[in-house]
């Protein structure tokens, strides 16, 4: 339930609640599952979106030391500027689960950098995974809707 709450609050721009739930989830014991890795990747990106760039980078550095999975490590390295997006796209191959995680992370990171159009493109690519049962899919869909809304 915490994972859904993290992504829900991030979708509706309740950043602090999303971080609170992410921290609670990540502090608990558990194996390195896709859900744990996704929240672990989202947490630093939430800080980046809040403008806390140094905290985001520190959290990514910590993640690099803790994560065993090479794909999620690669995404962390990409967000830190140590690997190129093209390199990661090539590594993603034709695996939709890699595509959705890559473009969700880079889309949200682009939002944090104030690059709305770039974020939209990443989110569109994430939706091309067709993994509509994944929490990232709902998150990306929600973020797209919010980014496309005309300013009030």
PDB file of C-alpha atoms in Angstrom:
ATOM      1  CA  UNK A   1       0.000   0.000   0.000  1.00  0.00           C
ATOM      2  CA  UNK A   2       2.891   2.408   0.705  1.00  0.00           C
ATOM      3  CA  UNK A   3       4.116   2.133  -2.887  1.00  0.00           C
ATOM      4  CA  UNK A   4       0.718   3.141  -4.253  1.00  0.00           C
ATOM      5  CA  UNK A   5       0.574   6.034  -1.784  1.00  0.00           C
ATOM      6  CA  UNK A   6       4.030   7.259  -2.792  1.00  0.00           C
ATOM      7  CA  UNK A   7       3.140   7.346  -6.463  1.00  0.00           C
ATOM      8  CA  UNK A   8      -0.364   8.726  -5.864  1.00  0.00           C
ATOM      9  CA  UNK A   9       0.918  11.673  -3.825  1.00  0.00           C
ATOM     10  CA  UNK A  10       3.660  12.334  -6.382  1.00  0.00           C
ATOM     11  CA  UNK A  11       1.054  12.290  -9.154  1.00  0.00           C
ATOM     12  CA  UNK A  12      -1.132  14.887  -7.419  1.00  0.00           C
ATOM     13  CA  UNK A  13       1.913  17.003  -6.489  1.00  0.00           C
ATOM     14  CA  UNK A  14       1.774  16.390  -2.771  1.00  0.00           C
ATOM     15  CA  UNK A  15       5.557  16.073  -2.754  1.00  0.00           C
ATOM     16  CA  UNK A  16       6.172  16.042   0.991  1.00  0.00           C
ATOM     17  CA  UNK A  17       3.631  13.279   1.620  1.00  0.00           C
ATOM     18  CA  UNK A  18       5.135  11.265  -1.229  1.00  0.00           C
ATOM     19  CA  UNK A  19       8.572  11.600   0.363  1.00  0.00           C
ATOM     20  CA  UNK A  20       7.194  10.665   3.784  1.00  0.00           C
ATOM     21  CA  UNK A  21       5.605   7.484   2.446  1.00  0.00           C
ATOM     22  CA  UNK A  22       8.705   6.669   0.385  1.00  0.00           C
ATOM     23  CA  UNK A  23      10.915   6.960   3.447  1.00  0.00           C
ATOM     24  CA  UNK A  24       8.588   4.799   5.549  1.00  0.00           C
ATOM     25  CA  UNK A  25       8.551   2.132   2.871  1.00  0.00           C
ATOM     26  CA  UNK A  26      12.307   2.199   2.296  1.00  0.00           C
ATOM     27  CA  UNK A  27      13.108   2.069   6.029  1.00  0.00           C
ATOM     28  CA  UNK A  28      11.305  -1.242   6.345  1.00  0.00           C
ATOM     29  CA  UNK A  29      13.140  -4.468   5.740  1.00  0.00           C
ATOM     30  CA  UNK A  30      12.609  -6.191   2.433  1.00  0.00           C
ATOM     31  CA  UNK A  31      14.290  -7.776  -0.516  1.00  0.00           C
ATOM     32  CA  UNK A  32      15.378  -5.815  -3.578  1.00  0.00           C
ATOM     33  CA  UNK A  33      12.119  -6.056  -5.542  1.00  0.00           C
ATOM     34  CA  UNK A  34      10.953  -3.969  -8.500  1.00  0.00           C
ATOM     35  CA  UNK A  35       8.576  -2.052  -6.227  1.00  0.00           C
ATOM     36  CA  UNK A  36      11.292  -1.284  -3.668  1.00  0.00           C
ATOM     37  CA  UNK A  37      13.681  -0.246  -6.432  1.00  0.00           C
ATOM     38  CA  UNK A  38      11.034   1.979  -8.047  1.00  0.00           C
ATOM     39  CA  UNK A  39      10.349   3.812  -4.793  1.00  0.00           C
ATOM     40  CA  UNK A  40      14.087   4.017  -4.137  1.00  0.00           C
ATOM     41  CA  UNK A  41      14.511   5.679  -7.513  1.00  0.00           C
ATOM     42  CA  UNK A  42      11.519   7.980  -7.119  1.00  0.00           C
ATOM     43  CA  UNK A  43      12.571   9.337  -3.715  1.00  0.00           C
ATOM     44  CA  UNK A  44      15.680  11.247  -4.915  1.00  0.00           C
ATOM     45  CA  UNK A  45      13.795  12.444  -7.975  1.00  0.00           C
ATOM     46  CA  UNK A  46      11.107  13.872  -5.676  1.00  0.00           C
ATOM     47  CA  UNK A  47      13.802  15.913  -3.937  1.00  0.00           C
ATOM     48  CA  UNK A  48      15.059  17.068  -7.341  1.00  0.00           C
ATOM     49  CA  UNK A  49      11.515  18.084  -8.307  1.00  0.00           C
ATOM     50  CA  UNK A  50      11.332  20.116  -5.077  1.00  0.00           C
ATOM     51  CA  UNK A  51      14.494  21.963  -6.090  1.00  0.00           C
ATOM     52  CA  UNK A  52      16.650  20.175  -3.514  1.00  0.00           C
ATOM     53  CA  UNK A  53      19.301  19.207  -6.053  1.00  0.00           C
ATOM     54  CA  UNK A  54      22.071  18.406  -3.565  1.00  0.00           C
ATOM     55  CA  UNK A  55      19.804  16.141  -1.497  1.00  0.00           C
ATOM     56  CA  UNK A  56      18.676  14.407  -4.691  1.00  0.00           C
ATOM     57  CA  UNK A  57      22.249  13.768  -5.772  1.00  0.00           C
ATOM     58  CA  UNK A  58      23.220  12.529  -2.307  1.00  0.00           C
ATOM     59  CA  UNK A  59      20.252  10.129  -2.267  1.00  0.00           C
ATOM     60  CA  UNK A  60      21.236   8.827  -5.722  1.00  0.00           C
ATOM     61  CA  UNK A  61      24.806   8.268  -4.493  1.00  0.00           C
ATOM     62  CA  UNK A  62      23.467   6.315  -1.503  1.00  0.00           C
ATOM     63  CA  UNK A  63      21.241   4.277  -3.827  1.00  0.00           C
ATOM     64  CA  UNK A  64      24.229   3.420  -6.013  1.00  0.00           C
ATOM     65  CA  UNK A  65      25.984   1.951  -2.980  1.00  0.00           C
ATOM     66  CA  UNK A  66      22.943  -0.090  -1.939  1.00  0.00           C
ATOM     67  CA  UNK A  67      21.364  -1.273  -5.196  1.00  0.00           C
ATOM     68  CA  UNK A  68      22.528  -4.573  -6.622  1.00  0.00           C
ATOM     69  CA  UNK A  69      20.338  -4.560  -9.746  1.00  0.00           C
ATOM     70  CA  UNK A  70      22.429  -3.355 -12.720  1.00  0.00           C
ATOM     71  CA  UNK A  71      19.462  -1.761 -14.530  1.00  0.00           C
ATOM     72  CA  UNK A  72      18.435   0.477 -11.625  1.00  0.00           C
ATOM     73  CA  UNK A  73      22.092   1.267 -10.930  1.00  0.00           C
ATOM     74  CA  UNK A  74      22.385   2.362 -14.559  1.00  0.00           C
ATOM     75  CA  UNK A  75      19.406   4.696 -14.227  1.00  0.00           C
ATOM     76  CA  UNK A  76      20.966   6.242 -11.102  1.00  0.00           C
ATOM     77  CA  UNK A  77      24.218   6.732 -13.004  1.00  0.00           C
ATOM     78  CA  UNK A  78      22.288   8.312 -15.868  1.00  0.00           C
ATOM     79  CA  UNK A  79      20.508  10.767 -13.582  1.00  0.00           C
ATOM     80  CA  UNK A  80      23.887  11.665 -12.072  1.00  0.00           C
ATOM     81  CA  UNK A  81      25.238  12.343 -15.575  1.00  0.00           C
ATOM     82  CA  UNK A  82      27.643   9.393 -15.602  1.00  0.00           C
ATOM     83  CA  UNK A  83      25.837   7.537 -18.388  1.00  0.00           C
ATOM     84  CA  UNK A  84      24.026   8.858 -21.424  1.00  0.00           C
ATOM     85  CA  UNK A  85      20.352   8.410 -22.075  1.00  0.00           C
ATOM     86  CA  UNK A  86      21.179   6.833 -25.443  1.00  0.00           C
ATOM     87  CA  UNK A  87      23.400   4.278 -23.719  1.00  0.00           C
ATOM     88  CA  UNK A  88      20.569   3.408 -21.326  1.00  0.00           C
ATOM     89  CA  UNK A  89      18.024   3.203 -24.166  1.00  0.00           C
ATOM     90  CA  UNK A  90      20.275   0.717 -25.940  1.00  0.00           C
ATOM     91  CA  UNK A  91      20.645  -1.296 -22.763  1.00  0.00           C
ATOM     92  CA  UNK A  92      16.857  -1.261 -22.235  1.00  0.00           C
ATOM     93  CA  UNK A  93      16.479  -3.275 -25.419  1.00  0.00           C
ATOM     94  CA  UNK A  94      12.950  -4.385 -26.156  1.00  0.00           C
ATOM     95  CA  UNK A  95      12.004  -4.915 -22.526  1.00  0.00           C
ATOM     96  CA  UNK A  96       8.940  -2.824 -21.669  1.00  0.00           C
ATOM     97  CA  UNK A  97       9.713  -2.951 -17.935  1.00  0.00           C
ATOM     98  CA  UNK A  98      13.071  -1.286 -18.635  1.00  0.00           C
ATOM     99  CA  UNK A  99      11.446   1.275 -20.896  1.00  0.00           C
ATOM    100  CA  UNK A 100       8.860   2.335 -18.327  1.00  0.00           C
ATOM    101  CA  UNK A 101      11.368   2.648 -15.468  1.00  0.00           C
ATOM    102  CA  UNK A 102      13.861   4.584 -17.595  1.00  0.00           C
ATOM    103  CA  UNK A 103      11.412   7.084 -19.033  1.00  0.00           C
ATOM    104  CA  UNK A 104       9.478   7.526 -15.792  1.00  0.00           C
ATOM    105  CA  UNK A 105      12.674   8.472 -13.959  1.00  0.00           C
ATOM    106  CA  UNK A 106      14.013  10.706 -16.713  1.00  0.00           C
ATOM    107  CA  UNK A 107      10.614  12.305 -17.278  1.00  0.00           C
ATOM    108  CA  UNK A 108      10.221  13.240 -13.636  1.00  0.00           C
ATOM    109  CA  UNK A 109      13.862  14.393 -13.512  1.00  0.00           C
ATOM    110  CA  UNK A 110      13.139  16.611 -16.538  1.00  0.00           C
ATOM    111  CA  UNK A 111      10.193  18.100 -14.671  1.00  0.00           C
ATOM    112  CA  UNK A 112      12.535  18.945 -11.808  1.00  0.00           C
ATOM    113  CA  UNK A 113      14.861  20.650 -14.275  1.00  0.00           C
ATOM    114  CA  UNK A 114      11.942  22.749 -15.575  1.00  0.00           C
ATOM    115  CA  UNK A 115      11.995  20.967 -18.951  1.00  0.00           C
ATOM    116  CA  UNK A 116       8.278  20.391 -19.423  1.00  0.00           C
ATOM    117  CA  UNK A 117       8.378  19.327 -23.083  1.00  0.00           C
ATOM    118  CA  UNK A 118      11.212  16.901 -22.451  1.00  0.00           C
ATOM    119  CA  UNK A 119       9.260  15.427 -19.523  1.00  0.00           C
ATOM    120  CA  UNK A 120       6.187  15.006 -21.729  1.00  0.00           C
ATOM    121  CA  UNK A 121       8.240  13.147 -24.344  1.00  0.00           C
ATOM    122  CA  UNK A 122       9.690  10.802 -21.731  1.00  0.00           C
ATOM    123  CA  UNK A 123       6.235  10.149 -20.301  1.00  0.00           C
ATOM    124  CA  UNK A 124       4.845   9.367 -23.760  1.00  0.00           C
ATOM    125  CA  UNK A 125       7.666   6.868 -24.262  1.00  0.00           C
ATOM    126  CA  UNK A 126       6.922   5.283 -20.873  1.00  0.00           C
ATOM    127  CA  UNK A 127       3.279   4.791 -21.898  1.00  0.00           C
ATOM    128  CA  UNK A 128       4.483   2.938 -25.009  1.00  0.00           C
ATOM    129  CA  UNK A 129       5.462   0.115 -22.653  1.00  0.00           C
ATOM    130  CA  UNK A 130       1.729  -0.718 -22.358  1.00  0.00           C
ATOM    131  CA  UNK A 131       2.352  -1.932 -18.797  1.00  0.00           C
ATOM    132  CA  UNK A 132      -0.952  -0.480 -17.659  1.00  0.00           C
ATOM    133  CA  UNK A 133      -1.032  -2.545 -14.463  1.00  0.00           C
ATOM    134  CA  UNK A 134       2.172  -0.931 -13.186  1.00  0.00           C
ATOM    135  CA  UNK A 135       2.019   1.924 -10.687  1.00  0.00           C
ATOM    136  CA  UNK A 136       4.526   3.835 -12.845  1.00  0.00           C
ATOM    137  CA  UNK A 137       2.065   3.719 -15.755  1.00  0.00           C
ATOM    138  CA  UNK A 138      -0.671   5.396 -13.690  1.00  0.00           C
ATOM    139  CA  UNK A 139       1.878   7.898 -12.366  1.00  0.00           C
ATOM    140  CA  UNK A 140       3.076   8.828 -15.850  1.00  0.00           C
ATOM    141  CA  UNK A 141      -0.487   9.119 -17.120  1.00  0.00           C
ATOM    142  CA  UNK A 142      -1.356  11.418 -14.218  1.00  0.00           C
ATOM    143  CA  UNK A 143       1.741  13.550 -14.673  1.00  0.00           C
ATOM    144  CA  UNK A 144       0.991  13.926 -18.384  1.00  0.00           C
ATOM    145  CA  UNK A 145      -2.522  15.117 -17.624  1.00  0.00           C
ATOM    146  CA  UNK A 146      -1.199  17.688 -15.168  1.00  0.00           C
ATOM    147  CA  UNK A 147       1.522  18.932 -17.508  1.00  0.00           C
ATOM    148  CA  UNK A 148      -0.910  19.337 -20.384  1.00  0.00           C
ATOM    149  CA  UNK A 149      -3.431  21.359 -18.358  1.00  0.00           C
ATOM    150  CA  UNK A 150      -3.511  24.995 -19.406  1.00  0.00           C
ATOM    151  CA  UNK A 151      -2.199  27.372 -16.764  1.00  0.00           C
ATOM    152  CA  UNK A 152      -5.011  28.937 -14.755  1.00  0.00           C
TER     153      UNK A 152
END
